[in-house]
Short mmCIF file of C-alpha atoms and ligand atoms in Angstrom, two decimals:
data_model
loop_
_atom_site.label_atom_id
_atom_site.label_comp_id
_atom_site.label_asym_id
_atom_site.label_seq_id
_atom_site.Cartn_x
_atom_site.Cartn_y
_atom_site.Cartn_z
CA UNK M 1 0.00 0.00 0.00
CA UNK M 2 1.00 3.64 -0.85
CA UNK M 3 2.70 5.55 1.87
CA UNK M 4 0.57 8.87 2.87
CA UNK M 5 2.84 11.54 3.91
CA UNK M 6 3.01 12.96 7.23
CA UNK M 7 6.09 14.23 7.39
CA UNK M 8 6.34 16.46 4.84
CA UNK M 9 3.92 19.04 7.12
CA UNK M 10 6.72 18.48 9.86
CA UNK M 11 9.54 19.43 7.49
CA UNK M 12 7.70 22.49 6.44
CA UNK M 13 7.22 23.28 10.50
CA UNK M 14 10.27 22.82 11.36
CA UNK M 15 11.36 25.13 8.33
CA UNK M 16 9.82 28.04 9.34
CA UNK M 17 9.13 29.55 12.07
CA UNK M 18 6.12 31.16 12.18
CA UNK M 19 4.19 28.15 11.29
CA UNK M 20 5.17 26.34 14.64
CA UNK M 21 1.81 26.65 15.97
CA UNK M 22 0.86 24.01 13.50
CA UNK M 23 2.97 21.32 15.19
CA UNK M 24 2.73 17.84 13.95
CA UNK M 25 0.27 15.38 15.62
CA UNK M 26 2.07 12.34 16.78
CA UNK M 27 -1.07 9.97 16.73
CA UNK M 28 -1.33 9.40 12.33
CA UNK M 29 1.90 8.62 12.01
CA UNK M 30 3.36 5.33 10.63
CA UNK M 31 6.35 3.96 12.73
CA UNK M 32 8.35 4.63 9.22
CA UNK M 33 7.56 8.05 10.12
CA UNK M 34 8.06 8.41 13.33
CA UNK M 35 12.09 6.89 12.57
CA UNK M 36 12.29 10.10 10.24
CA UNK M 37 11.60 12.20 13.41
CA UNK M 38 13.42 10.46 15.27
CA UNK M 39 16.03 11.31 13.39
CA UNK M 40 15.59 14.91 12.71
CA UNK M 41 15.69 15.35 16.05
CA UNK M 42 18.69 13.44 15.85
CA UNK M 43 17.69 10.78 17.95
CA UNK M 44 18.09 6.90 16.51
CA UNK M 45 15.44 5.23 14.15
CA UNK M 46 14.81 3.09 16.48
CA UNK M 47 13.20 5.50 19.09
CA UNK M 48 10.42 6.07 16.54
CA UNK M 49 9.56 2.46 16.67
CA UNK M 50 9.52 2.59 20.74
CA UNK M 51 6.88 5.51 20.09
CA UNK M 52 4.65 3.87 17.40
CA UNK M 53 4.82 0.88 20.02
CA UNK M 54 3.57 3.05 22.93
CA UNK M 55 0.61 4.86 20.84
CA UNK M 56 -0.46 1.54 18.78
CA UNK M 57 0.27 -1.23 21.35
CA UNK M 58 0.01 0.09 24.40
CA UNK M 59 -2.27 2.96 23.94
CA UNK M 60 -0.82 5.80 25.54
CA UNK M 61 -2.41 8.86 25.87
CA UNK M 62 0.77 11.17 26.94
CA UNK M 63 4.32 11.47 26.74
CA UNK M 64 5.26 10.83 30.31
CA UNK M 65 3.67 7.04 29.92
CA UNK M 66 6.45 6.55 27.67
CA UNK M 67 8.99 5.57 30.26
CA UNK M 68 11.86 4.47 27.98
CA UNK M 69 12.37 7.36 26.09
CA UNK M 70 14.97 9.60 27.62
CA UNK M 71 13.78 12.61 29.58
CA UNK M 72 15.25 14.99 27.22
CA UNK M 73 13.46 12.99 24.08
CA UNK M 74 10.15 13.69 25.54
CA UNK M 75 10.23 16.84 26.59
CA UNK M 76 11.39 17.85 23.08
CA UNK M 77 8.73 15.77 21.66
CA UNK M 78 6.58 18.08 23.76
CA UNK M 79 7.82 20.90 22.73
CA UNK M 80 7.61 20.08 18.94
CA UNK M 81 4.45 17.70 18.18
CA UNK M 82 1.28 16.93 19.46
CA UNK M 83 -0.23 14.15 20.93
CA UNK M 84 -4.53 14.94 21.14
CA UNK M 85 -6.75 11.97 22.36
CA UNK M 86 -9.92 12.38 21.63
CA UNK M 87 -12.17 13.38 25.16
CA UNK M 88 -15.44 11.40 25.97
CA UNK M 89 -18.11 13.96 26.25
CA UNK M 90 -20.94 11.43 26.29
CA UNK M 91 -20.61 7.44 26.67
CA UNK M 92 -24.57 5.70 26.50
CA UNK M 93 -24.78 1.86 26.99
CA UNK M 94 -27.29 -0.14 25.83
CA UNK M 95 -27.97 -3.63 27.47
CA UNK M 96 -26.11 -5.60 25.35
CA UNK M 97 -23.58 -3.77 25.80
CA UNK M 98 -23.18 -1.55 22.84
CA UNK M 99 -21.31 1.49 23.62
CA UNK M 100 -21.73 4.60 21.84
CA UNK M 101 -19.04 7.95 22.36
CA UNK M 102 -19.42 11.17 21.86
CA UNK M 103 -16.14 11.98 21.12
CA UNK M 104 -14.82 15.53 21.42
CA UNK M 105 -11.55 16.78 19.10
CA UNK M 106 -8.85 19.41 19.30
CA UNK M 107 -10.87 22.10 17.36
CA UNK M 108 -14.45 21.08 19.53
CA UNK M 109 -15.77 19.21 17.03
CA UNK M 110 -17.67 16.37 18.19
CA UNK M 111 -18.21 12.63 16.37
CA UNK M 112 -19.69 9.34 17.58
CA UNK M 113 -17.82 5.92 17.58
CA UNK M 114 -20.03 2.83 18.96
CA UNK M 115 -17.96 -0.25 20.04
CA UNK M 116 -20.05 -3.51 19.83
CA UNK M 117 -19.24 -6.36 21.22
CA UNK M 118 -20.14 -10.02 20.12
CA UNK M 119 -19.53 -13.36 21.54
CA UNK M 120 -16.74 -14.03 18.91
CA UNK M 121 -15.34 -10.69 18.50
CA UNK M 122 -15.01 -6.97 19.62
CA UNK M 123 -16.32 -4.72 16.72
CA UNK M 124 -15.44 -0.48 16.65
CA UNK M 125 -17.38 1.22 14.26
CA UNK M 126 -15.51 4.51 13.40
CA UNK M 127 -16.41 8.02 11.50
CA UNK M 128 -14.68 9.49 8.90
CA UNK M 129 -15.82 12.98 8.70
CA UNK M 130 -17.76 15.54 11.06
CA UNK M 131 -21.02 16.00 8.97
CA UNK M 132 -21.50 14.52 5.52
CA UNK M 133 -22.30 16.23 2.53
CA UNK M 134 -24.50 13.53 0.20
CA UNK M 135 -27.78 13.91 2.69
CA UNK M 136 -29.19 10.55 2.30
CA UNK M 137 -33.11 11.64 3.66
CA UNK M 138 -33.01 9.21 6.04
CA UNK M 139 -29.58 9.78 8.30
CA UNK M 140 -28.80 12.20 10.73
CA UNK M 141 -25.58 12.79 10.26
CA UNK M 142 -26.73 13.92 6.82
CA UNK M 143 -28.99 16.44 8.02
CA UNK M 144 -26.11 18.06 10.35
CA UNK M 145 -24.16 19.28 6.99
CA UNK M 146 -20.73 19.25 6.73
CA UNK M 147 -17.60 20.82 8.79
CA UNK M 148 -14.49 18.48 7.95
CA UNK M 149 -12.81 15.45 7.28
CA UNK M 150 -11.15 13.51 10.15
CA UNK M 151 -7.44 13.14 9.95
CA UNK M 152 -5.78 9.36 9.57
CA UNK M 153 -4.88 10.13 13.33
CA UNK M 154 -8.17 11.26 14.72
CA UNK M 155 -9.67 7.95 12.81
CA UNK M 156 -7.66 5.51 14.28
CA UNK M 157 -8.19 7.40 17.40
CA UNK M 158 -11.45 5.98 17.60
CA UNK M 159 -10.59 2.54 17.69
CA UNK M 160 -7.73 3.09 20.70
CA UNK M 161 -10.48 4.68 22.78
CA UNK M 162 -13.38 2.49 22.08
CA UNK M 163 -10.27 -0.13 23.01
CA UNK M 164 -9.78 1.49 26.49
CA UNK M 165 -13.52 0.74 26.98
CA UNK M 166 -13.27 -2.81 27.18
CA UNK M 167 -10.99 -5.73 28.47
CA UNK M 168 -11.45 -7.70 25.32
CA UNK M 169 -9.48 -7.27 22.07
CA UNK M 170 -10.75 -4.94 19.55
CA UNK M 171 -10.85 -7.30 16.11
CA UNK M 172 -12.89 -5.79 13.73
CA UNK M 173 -13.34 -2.20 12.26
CA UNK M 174 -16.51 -0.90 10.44
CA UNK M 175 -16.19 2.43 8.52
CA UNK M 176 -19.89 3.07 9.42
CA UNK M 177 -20.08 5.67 11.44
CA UNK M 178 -20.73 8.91 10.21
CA UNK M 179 -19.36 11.03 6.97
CA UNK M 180 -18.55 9.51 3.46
CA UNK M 181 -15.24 7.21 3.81
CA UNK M 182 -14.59 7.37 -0.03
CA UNK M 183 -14.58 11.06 0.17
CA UNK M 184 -11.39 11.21 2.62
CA UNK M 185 -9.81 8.70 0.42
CA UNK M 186 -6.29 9.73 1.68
CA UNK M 187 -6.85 9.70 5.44
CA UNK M 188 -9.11 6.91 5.54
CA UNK M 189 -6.57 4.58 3.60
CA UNK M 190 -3.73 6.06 5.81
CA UNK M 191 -5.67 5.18 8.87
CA UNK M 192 -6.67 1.61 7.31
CA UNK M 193 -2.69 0.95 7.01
CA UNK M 194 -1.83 2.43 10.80
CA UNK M 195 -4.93 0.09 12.10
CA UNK M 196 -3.44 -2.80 10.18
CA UNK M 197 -0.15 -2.57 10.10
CA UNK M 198 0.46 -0.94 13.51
CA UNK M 199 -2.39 -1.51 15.82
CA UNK M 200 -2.29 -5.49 13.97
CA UNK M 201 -5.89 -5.50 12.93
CA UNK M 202 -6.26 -8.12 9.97
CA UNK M 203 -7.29 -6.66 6.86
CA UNK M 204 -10.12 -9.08 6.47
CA UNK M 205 -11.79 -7.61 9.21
CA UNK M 206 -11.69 -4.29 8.55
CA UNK M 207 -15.11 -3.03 5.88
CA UNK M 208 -15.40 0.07 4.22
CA UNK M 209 -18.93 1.48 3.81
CA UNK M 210 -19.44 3.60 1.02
CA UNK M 211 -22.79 5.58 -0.53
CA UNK M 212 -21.11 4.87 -3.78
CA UNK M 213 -18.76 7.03 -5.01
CA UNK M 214 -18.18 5.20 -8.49
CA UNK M 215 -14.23 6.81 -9.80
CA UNK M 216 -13.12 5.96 -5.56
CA UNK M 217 -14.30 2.42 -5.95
CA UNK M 218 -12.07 2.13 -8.97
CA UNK M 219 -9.44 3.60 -7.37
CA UNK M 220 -9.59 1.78 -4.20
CA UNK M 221 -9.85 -1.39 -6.31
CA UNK M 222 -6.54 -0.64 -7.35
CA UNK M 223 -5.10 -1.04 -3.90
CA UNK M 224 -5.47 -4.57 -3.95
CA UNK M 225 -6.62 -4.81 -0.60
CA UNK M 226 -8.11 -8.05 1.51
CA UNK M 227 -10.71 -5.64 2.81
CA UNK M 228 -14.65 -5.70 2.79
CA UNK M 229 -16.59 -3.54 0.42
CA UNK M 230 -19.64 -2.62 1.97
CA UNK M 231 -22.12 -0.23 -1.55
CA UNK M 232 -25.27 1.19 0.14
CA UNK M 233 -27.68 0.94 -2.47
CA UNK M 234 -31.37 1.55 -0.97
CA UNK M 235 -32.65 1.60 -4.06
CA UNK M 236 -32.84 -0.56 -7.48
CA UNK M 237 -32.91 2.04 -9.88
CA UNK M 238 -31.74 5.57 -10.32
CA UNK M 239 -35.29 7.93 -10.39
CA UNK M 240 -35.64 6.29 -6.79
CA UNK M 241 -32.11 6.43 -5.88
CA UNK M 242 -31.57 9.91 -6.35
CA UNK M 243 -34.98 11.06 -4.14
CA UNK M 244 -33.06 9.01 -1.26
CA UNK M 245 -29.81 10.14 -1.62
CA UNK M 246 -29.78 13.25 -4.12
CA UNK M 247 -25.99 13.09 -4.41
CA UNK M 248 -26.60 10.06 -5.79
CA UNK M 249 -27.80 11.57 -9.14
CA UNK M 250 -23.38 12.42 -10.31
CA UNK M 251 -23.68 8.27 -9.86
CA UNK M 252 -25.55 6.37 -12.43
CA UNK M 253 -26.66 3.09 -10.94
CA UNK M 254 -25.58 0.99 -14.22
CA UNK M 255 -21.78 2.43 -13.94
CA UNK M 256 -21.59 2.32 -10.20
CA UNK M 257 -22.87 -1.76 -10.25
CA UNK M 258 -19.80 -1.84 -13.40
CA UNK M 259 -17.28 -0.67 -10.99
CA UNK M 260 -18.26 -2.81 -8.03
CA UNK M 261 -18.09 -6.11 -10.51
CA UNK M 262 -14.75 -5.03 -11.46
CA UNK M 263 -13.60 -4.68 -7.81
CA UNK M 264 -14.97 -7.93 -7.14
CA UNK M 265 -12.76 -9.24 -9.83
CA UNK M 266 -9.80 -7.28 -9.16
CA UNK M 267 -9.57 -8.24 -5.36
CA UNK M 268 -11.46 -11.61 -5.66
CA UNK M 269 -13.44 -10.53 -2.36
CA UNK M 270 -16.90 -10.11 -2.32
CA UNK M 271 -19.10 -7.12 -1.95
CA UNK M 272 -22.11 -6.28 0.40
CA UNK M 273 -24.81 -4.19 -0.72
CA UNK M 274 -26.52 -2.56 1.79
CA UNK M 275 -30.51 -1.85 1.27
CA UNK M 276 -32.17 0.27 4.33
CA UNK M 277 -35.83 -0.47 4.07
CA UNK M 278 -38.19 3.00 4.49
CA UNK M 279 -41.64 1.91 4.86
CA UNK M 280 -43.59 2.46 1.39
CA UNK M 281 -40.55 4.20 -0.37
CA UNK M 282 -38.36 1.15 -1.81
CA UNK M 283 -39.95 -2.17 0.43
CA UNK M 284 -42.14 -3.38 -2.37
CA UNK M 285 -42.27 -6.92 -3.65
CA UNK M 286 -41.63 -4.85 -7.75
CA UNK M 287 -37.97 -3.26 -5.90
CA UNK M 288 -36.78 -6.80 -4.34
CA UNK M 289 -37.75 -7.83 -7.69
CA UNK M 290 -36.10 -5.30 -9.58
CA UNK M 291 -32.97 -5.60 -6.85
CA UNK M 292 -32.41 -9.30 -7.55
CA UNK M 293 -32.10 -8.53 -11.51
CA UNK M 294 -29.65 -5.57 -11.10
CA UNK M 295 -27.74 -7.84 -8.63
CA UNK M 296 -27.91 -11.26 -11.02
CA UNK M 297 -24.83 -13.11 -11.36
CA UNK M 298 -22.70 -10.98 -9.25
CA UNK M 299 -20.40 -11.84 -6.74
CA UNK M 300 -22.12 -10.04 -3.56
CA UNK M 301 -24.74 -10.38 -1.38
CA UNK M 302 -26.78 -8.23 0.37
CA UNK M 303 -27.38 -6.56 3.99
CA UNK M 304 -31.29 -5.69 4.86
CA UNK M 305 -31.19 -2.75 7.54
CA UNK M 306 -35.08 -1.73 8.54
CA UNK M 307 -34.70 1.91 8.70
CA UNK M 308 -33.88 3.31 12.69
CA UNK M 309 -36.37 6.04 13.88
CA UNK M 310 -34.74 9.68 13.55
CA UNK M 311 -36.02 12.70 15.45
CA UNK M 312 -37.45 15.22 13.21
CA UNK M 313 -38.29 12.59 10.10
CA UNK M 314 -41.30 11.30 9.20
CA UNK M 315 -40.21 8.05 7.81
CA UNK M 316 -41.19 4.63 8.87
CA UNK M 317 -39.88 1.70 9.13
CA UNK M 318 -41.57 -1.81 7.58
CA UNK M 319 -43.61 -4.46 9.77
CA UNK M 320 -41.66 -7.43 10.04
CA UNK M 321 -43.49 -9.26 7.30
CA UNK M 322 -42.93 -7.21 4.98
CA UNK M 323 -39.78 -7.08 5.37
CA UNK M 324 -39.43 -11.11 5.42
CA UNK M 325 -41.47 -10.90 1.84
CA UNK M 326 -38.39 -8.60 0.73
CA UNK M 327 -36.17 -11.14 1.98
CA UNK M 328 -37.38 -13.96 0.61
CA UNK M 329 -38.15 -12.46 -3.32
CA UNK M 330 -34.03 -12.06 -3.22
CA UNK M 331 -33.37 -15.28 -1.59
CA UNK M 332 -35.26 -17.17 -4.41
CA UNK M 333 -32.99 -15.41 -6.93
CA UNK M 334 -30.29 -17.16 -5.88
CA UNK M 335 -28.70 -13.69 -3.50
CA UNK M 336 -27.44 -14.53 -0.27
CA UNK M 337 -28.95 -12.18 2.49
CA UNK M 338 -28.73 -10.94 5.98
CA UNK M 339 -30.21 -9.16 8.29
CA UNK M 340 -28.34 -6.25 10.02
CA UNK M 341 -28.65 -7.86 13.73
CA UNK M 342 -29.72 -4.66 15.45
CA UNK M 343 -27.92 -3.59 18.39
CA UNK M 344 -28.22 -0.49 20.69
CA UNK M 345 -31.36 0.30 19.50
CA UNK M 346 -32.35 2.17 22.92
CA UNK M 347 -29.04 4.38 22.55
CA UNK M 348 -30.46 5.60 19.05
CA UNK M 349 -27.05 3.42 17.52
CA UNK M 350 -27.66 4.79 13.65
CA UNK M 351 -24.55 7.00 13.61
CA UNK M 352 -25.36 10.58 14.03
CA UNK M 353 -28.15 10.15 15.93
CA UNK M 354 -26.26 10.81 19.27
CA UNK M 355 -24.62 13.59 18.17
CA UNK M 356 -28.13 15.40 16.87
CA UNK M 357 -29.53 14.58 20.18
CA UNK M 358 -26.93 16.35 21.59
CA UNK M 359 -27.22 19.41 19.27
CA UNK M 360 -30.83 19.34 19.65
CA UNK M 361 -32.46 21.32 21.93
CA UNK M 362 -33.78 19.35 25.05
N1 LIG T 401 -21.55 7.04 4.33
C1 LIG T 401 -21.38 5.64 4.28
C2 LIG T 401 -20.88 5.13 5.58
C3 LIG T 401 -21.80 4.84 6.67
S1 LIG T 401 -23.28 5.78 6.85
C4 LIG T 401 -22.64 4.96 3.78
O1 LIG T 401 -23.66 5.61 3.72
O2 LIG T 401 -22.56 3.80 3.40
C5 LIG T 401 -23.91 5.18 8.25
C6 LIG T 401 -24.58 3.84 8.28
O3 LIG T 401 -25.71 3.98 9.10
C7 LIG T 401 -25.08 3.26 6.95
O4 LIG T 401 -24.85 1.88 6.95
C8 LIG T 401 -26.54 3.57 6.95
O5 LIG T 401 -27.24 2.67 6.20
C9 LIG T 401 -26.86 3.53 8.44
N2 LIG T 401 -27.95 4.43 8.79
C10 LIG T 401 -27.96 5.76 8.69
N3 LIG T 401 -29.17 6.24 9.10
C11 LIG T 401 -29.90 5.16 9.46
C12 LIG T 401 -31.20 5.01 9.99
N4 LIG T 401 -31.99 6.05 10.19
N5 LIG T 401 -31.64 3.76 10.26
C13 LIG T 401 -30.84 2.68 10.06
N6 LIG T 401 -29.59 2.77 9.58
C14 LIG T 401 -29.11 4.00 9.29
FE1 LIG T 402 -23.58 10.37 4.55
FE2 LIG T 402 -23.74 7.69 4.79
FE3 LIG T 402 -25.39 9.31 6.18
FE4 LIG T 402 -25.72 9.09 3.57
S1 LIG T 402 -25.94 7.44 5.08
S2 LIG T 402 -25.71 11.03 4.72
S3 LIG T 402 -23.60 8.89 2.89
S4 LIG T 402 -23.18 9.17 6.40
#
């Protein structure tokens, strides 16, 4: 995988002067990185390793935890980078356990990360950016606009705290949290390679969740990577498509389903389309049916996810048998389908929902 530069802003900070208020953050950097500091502050490579072991591995949150570094190293690294963890503003957990931040950054921004934990595994889903600009109808984080993307540091940032929340082993990442992961290409794939190459999450259980941004698929496909590929769809044809998720409409359906077959053949892995069910809008017997054709012969299969009750919309979600009617129509094409297995449903776990109860008035 392609190396995503870091450095480059500390060269330029260390170059002049005036910009020193822009120090470099420690947390994003790749241990290959954090050997070129060491050595511009001419300190051996291989204190940059003992620091990429104490942020990754051991999850420190400050300098002073890292007790082998000399004295002088720290307090130098104090003086000329940053190390931000993210602060817990709000932690809600639900009785299975499902626990959702409200995370706060540097600049007071605030974004949620839920970690969920199953009998087999520890899962962290993560956001990529504070807001999101496509404004699927149905998602709050949509309807809170845009302010920024998350850096590769603040990202993987989210996974080391939800990991201080529990005794057990984070093992799998979701990028399904809120903002568009495809549309921070660069800090999302940085943080992907930190997460697997430093933190030692396997690739295979890392997924990428994507609206569908069609020339990002076919770059990403290029990456070769063992991760999952997780296409929201929520609709089998464009006219419908684009009343859901307006961005949508720079996407034509036929050329976004082209690039997801050739990622499938690129990477050999499978893809997931994801279909949230709105009550009356695309949970007819005529869209499984027209689902199953668009989907037929493809490598995939698909995730149902009965739409999750936001404040302030007047959307529904389907009765159970409707939803098993659904089901079924793209079963007996031959699809393989499951069921998002709904947890945290009393701490309102569709990402962005926490944070627009918090911005809401009470
Ligand atoms: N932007 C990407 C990444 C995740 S979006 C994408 O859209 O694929 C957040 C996730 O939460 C998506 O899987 C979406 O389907 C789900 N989601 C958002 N609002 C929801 C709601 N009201 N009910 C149920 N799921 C919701
Ligand atoms: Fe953005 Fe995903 Fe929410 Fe749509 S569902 S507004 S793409 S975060």
């Amino acid at each position: 995988m392609k190396e995503y530069p870091t450095l480059v802003l500390y060269l330029e900070t260390v170059r002049s002067r005036d910009r020193l208020k822009e120090k470099p953050h420690l947390l994003g950097m790749t241990s290959l990185e954090l050997e070129e500091l060491a050595e511009l502050l001419g300190e051996p490579k291989f204190r940059g390793r003992q620091i990429a072991k104490w942020l990754y591995k051991h999850n420190a949150t400050s300098l002073d935890e890292m007790t082998d570094l000399p004295l002088s190293l720290r307090e130098r690294l104090k003086e000329a980078t940053v190390l931000y963890r993210a602060r817990i503003v709000n932690r809600s957990v639900s009785r299975d356990e499902t626990t959702k931040l409200l995370l706060e950054l540097e600049d007071g921004q605030t974004i949620e990360s839920v970690l969920i934990p199953y009998e087999d595994r520890v899962s962290v889903c993560v956001s990529t950016q504070v807001g999101c600009v496509v404004r699927c109808i149905f998602c709050a984080t949509g309807i809170s606009g845009f302010a920024r993307n998350l850096t590769a540091g603040e990202i993987v940032d989210e996974v080391l705290t939800c990991q201080k929340e529990t005794a057990r082993r984070v093992s799998h990442v979701v990028y399904m949290g809120m903002g568009e992961p495809l549309l921070n290409y660069e800090n999302v794939l940085k943080s992907i390679q930190i997460l697997n190459k430093e933190v030692g999450i396997s690739m295979r259980h890392i997924t990428i969740s994507t609206i569908g941004i069609t020339p990002q698929i076919r770059r990403l496909a290029e990456e070769k990577l063992q991760l999952t590929l997780a296409v929201s769809l929520h609709a089998p044809d464009d006219m419908l498509r684009r009343q859901i998720i307006p961005f949508a409409a720079r996407y034509p359906l036929q050329d976004l389903i082209e690039a997801c077959k050739e990622y499938a053949e690129t990477t050999g892995r499978r893809i997931t389309f994801e279909y949230l069910l709105i009550r009356n809008i695309n949970d007819s017997i005529s869209h499984a049916r027209k689902l199953a054709n668009l989907l037929k012969g493809m490598l995939c299969n698909v995730n149902l996810i009965p739409y999750n009750a936001v404040e302030g919309l007047e959307l529904d979600r389907p009765s159970q048998a409707r939803v098993r009617a659904f089901r079924s129509v793209l079963e007996e094409s031959g699809i393989t389908v499951t069921q998002r297995v709904e947890r945290g449903h009393a701490i309102s776990a569709a990402c962005g929902q926490l944070r627009r109860r918090s911005q809401l008035p009470n």
